[in-house]
């Protein structure tokens, strides 16, 4: 009997260290977050990923499992971000016909819009005396998460802070574009969709698909182009300025 | 199932290619982004999307929210690191996003509006 207790004790020590624990926790929190989101009737200001992350943070705080151990355990799940980022090339290729028909407004809007999506926030934070780590973490705030993570590592920002910034940006872009379009009498789904994708990455794109398939297609186009364009210009500029 | 695996092989091979390109030319890019660009280029040259690649990329893209969760959770454990900065961060994000949304909508609306109407002005 005492031997069983001993084994139980050693299990309590080793179990949190195992990769499967980290992965079970992540998947369980993910699905619980989705359920909670549906139960709350899909609030636009609180995406399921935020709910899931809060649940997961709660679980990690309750269990004898530190963030470093957890992060090591969940390593192969995070590794899948690499191939998933490469996979984004597929929808990008599928959107090419939209670029052909409306290439002029797209080519003229994208660079200033993507530069300003980063520029305004970094500029405001810089005026308010934010340290370089914060500036580097805010810069890719309008870029879709897998690409933004790559960029923030190049700029030596903080990945967790970037993640928070992405969440706030996506929610804020969705709200402001919906309101501004109504206020400015803009009804063209191509314009609204593109603006949602450029400023609000994946969260904005989900909202664009609610508006309609055209808005959705233009949002994914805007999201991919902003991601690619920012991944190219931002690290280069950071080298020259910093 | 084998189709997904074959597609996954293509994606991972492009990730490796991206890795090699980034290292060789010392590019300030992540290997995932480089791989994505190479894949897009390859698809544009080939002009057709294979079933395998579609079968592997669709579920992976659908899983993106799950894959970034471990990163998102980190903010709860590193919040102290930015303790004096939260107000700045919120102002920058909220005001910055409002301004950039306004600019994009305005620019795109002006450019999409048909230029044929101009001579009447």
Short mmCIF file of C-alpha atoms in Angstrom, two decimals:
data_model
loop_
_atom_site.label_atom_id
_atom_site.label_comp_id
_atom_site.label_asym_id
_atom_site.label_seq_id
_atom_site.Cartn_x
_atom_site.Cartn_y
_atom_site.Cartn_z
CA UNK A 1 0.00 0.00 0.00
CA UNK A 2 2.70 2.45 0.97
CA UNK A 3 4.51 1.51 -2.21
CA UNK A 4 1.44 2.51 -4.22
CA UNK A 5 1.35 5.87 -2.43
CA UNK A 6 5.02 6.38 -3.22
CA UNK A 7 4.39 5.67 -6.89
CA UNK A 8 1.43 8.04 -6.82
CA UNK A 9 3.64 10.74 -5.38
CA UNK A 10 6.32 10.32 -8.01
CA UNK A 11 3.59 10.36 -10.66
CA UNK A 12 2.35 13.70 -9.33
CA UNK A 13 5.87 15.05 -9.84
CA UNK A 14 6.54 13.68 -13.31
CA UNK A 15 3.09 13.94 -14.90
CA UNK A 16 3.07 17.75 -15.27
CA UNK A 17 6.45 17.55 -17.04
CA UNK A 18 5.16 15.29 -19.80
CA UNK A 19 4.28 16.63 -23.23
CA UNK A 20 0.91 14.86 -23.25
CA UNK A 21 -0.21 16.81 -20.18
CA UNK A 22 0.53 20.14 -21.88
CA UNK A 23 -1.22 19.03 -25.06
CA UNK A 24 -4.30 17.63 -23.28
CA UNK A 25 -4.64 20.91 -21.36
CA UNK A 26 -4.30 23.01 -24.54
CA UNK A 27 -6.81 20.97 -26.56
CA UNK A 28 -9.29 20.77 -23.67
CA UNK A 29 -9.13 24.54 -23.09
CA UNK A 30 -9.52 25.14 -26.84
CA UNK A 31 -12.72 23.12 -27.13
CA UNK A 32 -14.10 24.48 -23.86
CA UNK A 33 -13.44 28.00 -25.19
CA UNK A 34 -15.38 27.23 -28.39
CA UNK A 35 -18.32 25.88 -26.37
CA UNK A 36 -18.32 28.87 -24.05
CA UNK A 37 -18.26 31.18 -27.09
CA UNK A 38 -21.36 29.53 -28.57
CA UNK A 39 -23.07 29.55 -25.19
CA UNK A 40 -22.43 33.33 -24.92
CA UNK A 41 -24.03 33.69 -28.42
CA UNK A 42 -20.80 34.52 -30.28
CA UNK A 43 -19.86 37.98 -28.93
CA UNK A 44 -17.74 39.83 -31.53
CA UNK A 45 -15.66 41.62 -28.86
CA UNK A 46 -14.63 38.38 -27.19
CA UNK A 47 -13.31 35.82 -29.72
CA UNK A 48 -13.18 32.11 -28.68
CA UNK A 49 -9.38 32.20 -28.64
CA UNK A 50 -9.48 34.78 -25.81
CA UNK A 51 -11.89 32.62 -23.79
CA UNK A 52 -9.76 29.52 -24.42
CA UNK A 53 -6.55 31.34 -23.43
CA UNK A 54 -8.15 32.55 -20.18
CA UNK A 55 -9.29 29.01 -19.35
CA UNK A 56 -5.84 27.61 -20.12
CA UNK A 57 -4.15 30.30 -18.00
CA UNK A 58 -6.50 29.41 -15.14
CA UNK A 59 -5.68 25.71 -15.45
CA UNK A 60 -1.94 26.40 -15.50
CA UNK A 61 -2.22 28.63 -12.44
CA UNK A 62 -4.12 25.93 -10.51
CA UNK A 63 -1.87 23.00 -11.44
CA UNK A 64 1.72 22.47 -10.26
CA UNK A 65 2.95 23.31 -13.74
CA UNK A 66 5.03 26.39 -14.60
CA UNK A 67 4.73 28.25 -17.89
CA UNK A 68 8.27 27.25 -18.93
CA UNK A 69 7.53 23.55 -18.36
CA UNK A 70 4.21 23.88 -20.13
CA UNK A 71 5.80 25.64 -23.07
CA UNK A 72 8.42 22.93 -23.43
CA UNK A 73 5.76 20.22 -23.30
CA UNK A 74 3.57 21.80 -25.92
CA UNK A 75 6.58 22.23 -28.25
CA UNK A 76 5.48 19.99 -31.11
CA UNK A 77 2.09 21.67 -31.30
CA UNK A 78 3.81 25.06 -31.59
CA UNK A 79 6.19 23.60 -34.19
CA UNK A 80 3.17 22.99 -36.44
CA UNK A 81 2.94 26.79 -36.81
CA UNK A 82 5.80 26.51 -39.33
CA UNK A 83 3.99 24.29 -41.86
CA UNK A 84 0.72 26.16 -41.09
CA UNK A 85 2.37 29.45 -42.09
CA UNK A 86 3.61 27.87 -45.32
CA UNK A 87 0.03 26.63 -45.91
CA UNK A 88 -1.16 30.28 -46.02
CA UNK A 89 0.42 30.41 -49.48
CA UNK A 90 -2.52 28.34 -50.76
CA UNK A 91 -5.33 30.87 -50.07
CA UNK A 92 -2.98 33.62 -51.24
CA UNK A 93 -2.61 31.83 -54.58
CA UNK A 94 -6.39 31.32 -54.73
CA UNK A 95 -7.01 35.08 -54.30
CA UNK A 96 -4.77 36.06 -57.21
CA UNK A 97 -7.70 36.61 -59.60
CA UNK A 98 -8.98 39.41 -57.33
CA UNK A 99 -5.62 41.13 -57.64
CA UNK A 100 -5.88 40.90 -61.43
CA UNK A 101 -9.30 42.60 -61.61
CA UNK A 102 -8.70 45.35 -59.05
CA UNK A 103 -4.93 45.54 -59.03
CA UNK A 104 -4.68 49.31 -59.18
CA UNK A 105 -6.60 50.27 -56.00
CA UNK A 106 -5.10 47.25 -54.21
CA UNK A 107 -1.52 48.07 -55.17
CA UNK A 108 -2.00 51.75 -54.29
CA UNK A 109 -3.82 51.16 -50.99
CA UNK A 110 -1.87 48.26 -49.53
CA UNK A 111 1.58 49.76 -48.86
CA UNK A 112 0.40 52.96 -47.13
CA UNK A 113 -2.39 51.11 -45.28
CA UNK A 114 -0.08 48.34 -44.02
CA UNK A 115 2.67 50.80 -43.07
CA UNK A 116 0.20 53.02 -41.19
CA UNK A 117 -1.41 50.02 -39.45
CA UNK A 118 1.97 49.53 -37.78
CA UNK A 119 3.08 53.17 -37.88
CA UNK A 120 0.26 54.88 -35.96
CA UNK A 121 0.49 52.50 -32.98
CA UNK A 122 4.29 52.50 -32.85
CA UNK A 123 4.33 56.29 -33.25
CA UNK A 124 1.82 56.84 -30.44
CA UNK A 125 3.66 54.40 -28.14
CA UNK A 126 6.97 56.11 -28.98
CA UNK A 127 5.52 59.54 -28.15
CA UNK A 128 4.36 58.09 -24.82
CA UNK A 129 7.93 56.92 -24.10
CA UNK A 130 7.44 53.16 -24.47
CA UNK A 131 10.66 51.08 -24.29
CA UNK A 132 12.04 49.36 -27.45
CA UNK A 133 10.68 45.90 -26.48
CA UNK A 134 7.15 47.29 -26.34
CA UNK A 135 7.57 49.13 -29.65
CA UNK A 136 8.89 45.96 -31.33
CA UNK A 137 6.00 43.92 -29.92
CA UNK A 138 3.34 46.38 -31.15
CA UNK A 139 4.76 46.85 -34.66
CA UNK A 140 3.32 43.66 -36.26
CA UNK A 141 -0.07 44.14 -34.53
CA UNK A 142 -2.11 44.04 -37.76
CA UNK A 143 -0.39 40.96 -39.16
CA UNK A 144 -1.92 37.50 -38.94
CA UNK A 145 -0.55 35.64 -35.89
CA UNK A 146 1.78 33.00 -37.46
CA UNK A 147 3.51 35.62 -39.62
CA UNK A 148 3.51 38.22 -36.81
CA UNK A 149 5.26 35.74 -34.50
CA UNK A 150 8.05 35.35 -37.01
CA UNK A 151 8.36 39.13 -37.39
CA UNK A 152 8.40 39.84 -33.65
CA UNK A 153 11.23 37.35 -33.17
CA UNK A 154 13.22 39.19 -35.84
CA UNK A 155 12.57 42.53 -34.07
CA UNK A 156 13.35 41.05 -30.64
CA UNK A 157 9.96 41.92 -29.18
CA UNK A 158 7.89 39.88 -26.74
CA UNK A 159 5.72 37.12 -28.23
CA UNK A 160 3.16 37.14 -25.37
CA UNK A 161 2.75 40.93 -25.57
CA UNK A 162 2.34 40.67 -29.34
CA UNK A 163 -0.41 38.08 -28.83
CA UNK A 164 -2.30 40.43 -26.53
CA UNK A 165 -1.79 43.24 -29.05
CA UNK A 166 -3.13 41.08 -31.89
CA UNK A 167 -6.26 40.27 -29.93
CA UNK A 168 -7.01 43.91 -29.04
CA UNK A 169 -6.21 45.08 -32.58
CA UNK A 170 -8.48 42.50 -34.22
CA UNK A 171 -11.41 43.33 -31.97
CA UNK A 172 -10.84 47.10 -32.26
CA UNK A 173 -10.48 46.99 -36.07
CA UNK A 174 -13.72 45.01 -36.40
CA UNK A 175 -15.62 47.50 -34.23
CA UNK A 176 -14.16 50.66 -35.78
CA UNK A 177 -14.52 49.54 -39.42
CA UNK A 178 -18.15 48.52 -38.86
CA UNK A 179 -18.92 51.89 -37.28
CA UNK A 180 -16.84 54.02 -39.69
CA UNK A 181 -18.36 52.34 -42.77
CA UNK A 182 -21.86 53.07 -41.47
CA UNK A 183 -20.91 56.64 -40.57
CA UNK A 184 -19.10 57.29 -43.88
CA UNK A 185 -21.86 55.68 -45.96
CA UNK A 186 -19.51 53.04 -47.39
CA UNK A 187 -21.38 49.95 -48.58
CA UNK A 188 -18.95 48.37 -51.07
CA UNK A 189 -18.17 44.90 -49.62
CA UNK A 190 -14.80 44.93 -51.42
CA UNK A 191 -13.73 48.12 -49.60
CA UNK A 192 -15.05 47.05 -46.18
CA UNK A 193 -13.61 43.52 -46.53
CA UNK A 194 -10.19 44.73 -47.62
CA UNK A 195 -10.03 47.21 -44.72
CA UNK A 196 -11.04 44.47 -42.27
CA UNK A 197 -8.30 42.14 -43.52
CA UNK A 198 -5.55 44.77 -43.63
CA UNK A 199 -6.23 46.16 -40.14
CA UNK A 200 -7.87 43.31 -38.28
CA UNK A 201 -6.06 40.17 -39.64
CA UNK A 202 -7.91 36.89 -38.91
CA UNK A 203 -10.42 38.38 -36.46
CA UNK A 204 -11.44 41.02 -39.03
CA UNK A 205 -11.61 38.36 -41.74
CA UNK A 206 -14.08 36.30 -39.71
CA UNK A 207 -16.28 39.39 -39.42
CA UNK A 208 -15.95 40.01 -43.20
CA UNK A 209 -17.27 36.51 -43.96
CA UNK A 210 -20.32 37.43 -41.84
CA UNK A 211 -20.95 40.34 -44.24
CA UNK A 212 -20.68 38.12 -47.31
CA UNK A 213 -18.38 36.00 -49.52
CA UNK A 214 -17.03 39.00 -51.50
CA UNK A 215 -16.11 40.87 -48.33
CA UNK A 216 -14.58 37.63 -47.00
CA UNK A 217 -12.46 37.06 -50.09
CA UNK A 218 -11.19 40.64 -50.04
CA UNK A 219 -10.47 40.38 -46.32
CA UNK A 220 -8.36 37.24 -46.74
CA UNK A 221 -6.59 38.92 -49.64
CA UNK A 222 -5.94 42.02 -47.51
CA UNK A 223 -4.78 39.86 -44.60
CA UNK A 224 -2.33 37.79 -46.67
CA UNK A 225 -0.93 40.77 -48.54
CA UNK A 226 -0.48 42.77 -45.32
CA UNK A 227 1.28 39.77 -43.75
CA UNK A 228 3.66 39.28 -46.67
CA UNK A 229 4.31 42.97 -47.21
CA UNK A 230 4.92 43.68 -43.50
CA UNK A 231 7.18 40.62 -43.15
CA UNK A 232 9.30 42.15 -45.91
CA UNK A 233 9.44 45.86 -45.07
CA UNK A 234 9.25 45.92 -41.26
CA UNK A 235 12.40 43.92 -40.36
CA UNK A 236 14.41 45.78 -43.02
CA UNK A 237 13.26 49.15 -41.71
CA UNK A 238 13.86 48.11 -38.10
CA UNK A 239 17.49 47.38 -39.01
CA UNK A 240 18.00 50.80 -40.54
CA UNK A 241 16.17 52.83 -37.89
CA UNK A 242 17.25 50.82 -34.83
CA UNK B 1 -5.39 10.28 -45.15
CA UNK B 2 -2.34 9.55 -47.31
CA UNK B 3 -3.28 12.58 -49.34
CA UNK B 4 -2.98 14.76 -46.20
CA UNK B 5 0.42 13.24 -45.45
CA UNK B 6 1.66 13.85 -48.98
CA UNK B 7 0.45 17.45 -48.74
CA UNK B 8 2.14 17.76 -45.35
CA UNK B 9 5.36 16.55 -46.92
CA UNK B 10 5.12 19.35 -49.52
CA UNK B 11 4.45 21.97 -46.82
CA UNK B 12 7.33 20.78 -44.64
CA UNK B 13 9.64 20.62 -47.65
CA UNK B 14 8.78 24.25 -48.43
CA UNK B 15 9.40 25.10 -44.77
CA UNK B 16 12.87 23.56 -45.15
CA UNK B 17 13.42 25.44 -48.40
CA UNK B 18 12.41 28.61 -46.58
CA UNK B 19 14.89 27.78 -43.82
CA UNK B 20 17.68 27.28 -46.35
CA UNK B 21 16.83 30.50 -48.25
CA UNK B 22 16.74 32.57 -45.05
CA UNK B 23 20.08 31.16 -43.84
CA UNK B 24 21.84 31.41 -47.18
CA UNK B 25 20.88 35.01 -47.92
CA UNK B 26 20.76 36.13 -44.26
CA UNK B 27 17.20 37.44 -44.77
CA UNK B 28 15.38 39.16 -41.89
CA UNK B 29 12.37 36.82 -42.37
CA UNK B 30 11.04 33.80 -40.52
CA UNK B 31 11.48 30.52 -42.41
CA UNK B 32 7.69 30.00 -42.37
CA UNK B 33 7.08 33.27 -44.23
CA UNK B 34 9.88 32.53 -46.70
CA UNK B 35 8.38 29.07 -47.26
CA UNK B 36 4.94 30.59 -47.81
CA UNK B 37 6.28 33.01 -50.42
CA UNK B 38 8.15 30.22 -52.20
CA UNK B 39 5.01 28.06 -52.19
CA UNK B 40 2.90 30.90 -53.65
CA UNK B 41 5.50 31.48 -56.34
CA UNK B 42 5.62 27.78 -57.17
CA UNK B 43 1.80 27.63 -57.40
CA UNK B 44 1.74 30.70 -59.65
CA UNK B 45 4.27 29.09 -61.98
CA UNK B 46 2.45 25.74 -61.97
CA UNK B 47 -0.99 27.38 -62.25
CA UNK B 48 -2.74 24.54 -60.48
CA UNK B 49 -3.34 23.45 -56.92
CA UNK B 50 -2.87 19.74 -56.21
CA UNK B 51 -5.47 17.85 -54.19
CA UNK B 52 -2.79 16.78 -51.68
CA UNK B 53 -1.74 20.34 -50.93
CA UNK B 54 -5.34 21.47 -50.45
CA UNK B 55 -6.06 18.50 -48.18
CA UNK B 56 -3.11 19.31 -45.90
CA UNK B 57 -3.28 23.10 -45.85
CA UNK B 58 -7.00 23.48 -45.13
CA UNK B 59 -7.03 21.69 -41.73
CA UNK B 60 -3.73 23.33 -40.73
CA UNK B 61 -5.10 26.81 -41.44
CA UNK B 62 -8.25 25.89 -39.54
CA UNK B 63 -6.07 24.92 -36.57
CA UNK B 64 -4.19 28.24 -36.44
CA UNK B 65 -6.11 29.53 -33.41
CA UNK B 66 -5.17 26.39 -31.47
CA UNK B 67 -1.53 26.55 -32.54
CA UNK B 68 -1.06 30.10 -31.27
CA UNK B 69 -2.75 29.45 -27.90
CA UNK B 70 0.47 28.52 -26.05
CA UNK B 71 1.87 31.90 -27.15
CA UNK B 72 -1.27 33.82 -26.17
CA UNK B 73 -1.30 32.27 -22.69
CA UNK B 74 2.20 33.59 -22.06
CA UNK B 75 0.85 37.12 -21.61
CA UNK B 76 -0.82 36.10 -18.33
CA UNK B 77 2.53 34.92 -16.98
CA UNK B 78 4.61 37.82 -18.24
CA UNK B 79 2.16 40.65 -17.49
CA UNK B 80 4.40 41.96 -14.67
CA UNK B 81 7.19 42.55 -17.13
CA UNK B 82 5.14 45.36 -18.72
CA UNK B 83 3.48 46.59 -15.50
CA UNK B 84 4.09 50.33 -16.01
CA UNK B 85 3.30 50.15 -19.73
CA UNK B 86 -0.27 48.93 -19.95
CA UNK B 87 -1.93 52.35 -20.35
CA UNK B 88 0.51 53.29 -23.13
CA UNK B 89 -0.07 49.94 -24.83
CA UNK B 90 -3.85 50.29 -24.72
CA UNK B 91 -3.84 53.88 -25.98
CA UNK B 92 -1.44 53.01 -28.82
CA UNK B 93 -3.45 49.96 -29.89
CA UNK B 94 -6.93 51.48 -29.68
CA UNK B 95 -6.15 54.91 -31.12
CA UNK B 96 -3.68 53.50 -33.68
CA UNK B 97 -6.17 50.92 -34.96
CA UNK B 98 -8.96 53.51 -35.18
CA UNK B 99 -6.74 55.85 -37.23
CA UNK B 100 -5.42 53.12 -39.54
CA UNK B 101 -8.95 51.76 -40.16
CA UNK B 102 -10.07 55.25 -41.11
CA UNK B 103 -7.13 55.72 -43.49
CA UNK B 104 -7.60 52.36 -45.24
CA UNK B 105 -11.34 52.85 -45.74
CA UNK B 106 -10.85 56.38 -47.08
CA UNK B 107 -8.00 55.44 -49.47
CA UNK B 108 -9.65 52.29 -50.83
CA UNK B 109 -13.04 53.99 -51.23
CA UNK B 110 -11.51 56.83 -53.25
CA UNK B 111 -9.53 54.47 -55.51
CA UNK B 112 -12.27 51.90 -56.10
CA UNK B 113 -14.84 54.59 -57.00
CA UNK B 114 -14.95 54.46 -60.78
CA UNK B 115 -12.52 56.99 -62.34
CA UNK B 116 -14.90 57.41 -65.33
CA UNK B 117 -17.01 59.76 -63.21
CA UNK B 118 -14.18 62.26 -62.86
CA UNK B 119 -14.70 64.33 -66.06
CA UNK B 120 -18.13 65.48 -64.78
CA UNK B 121 -16.56 67.30 -61.88
#
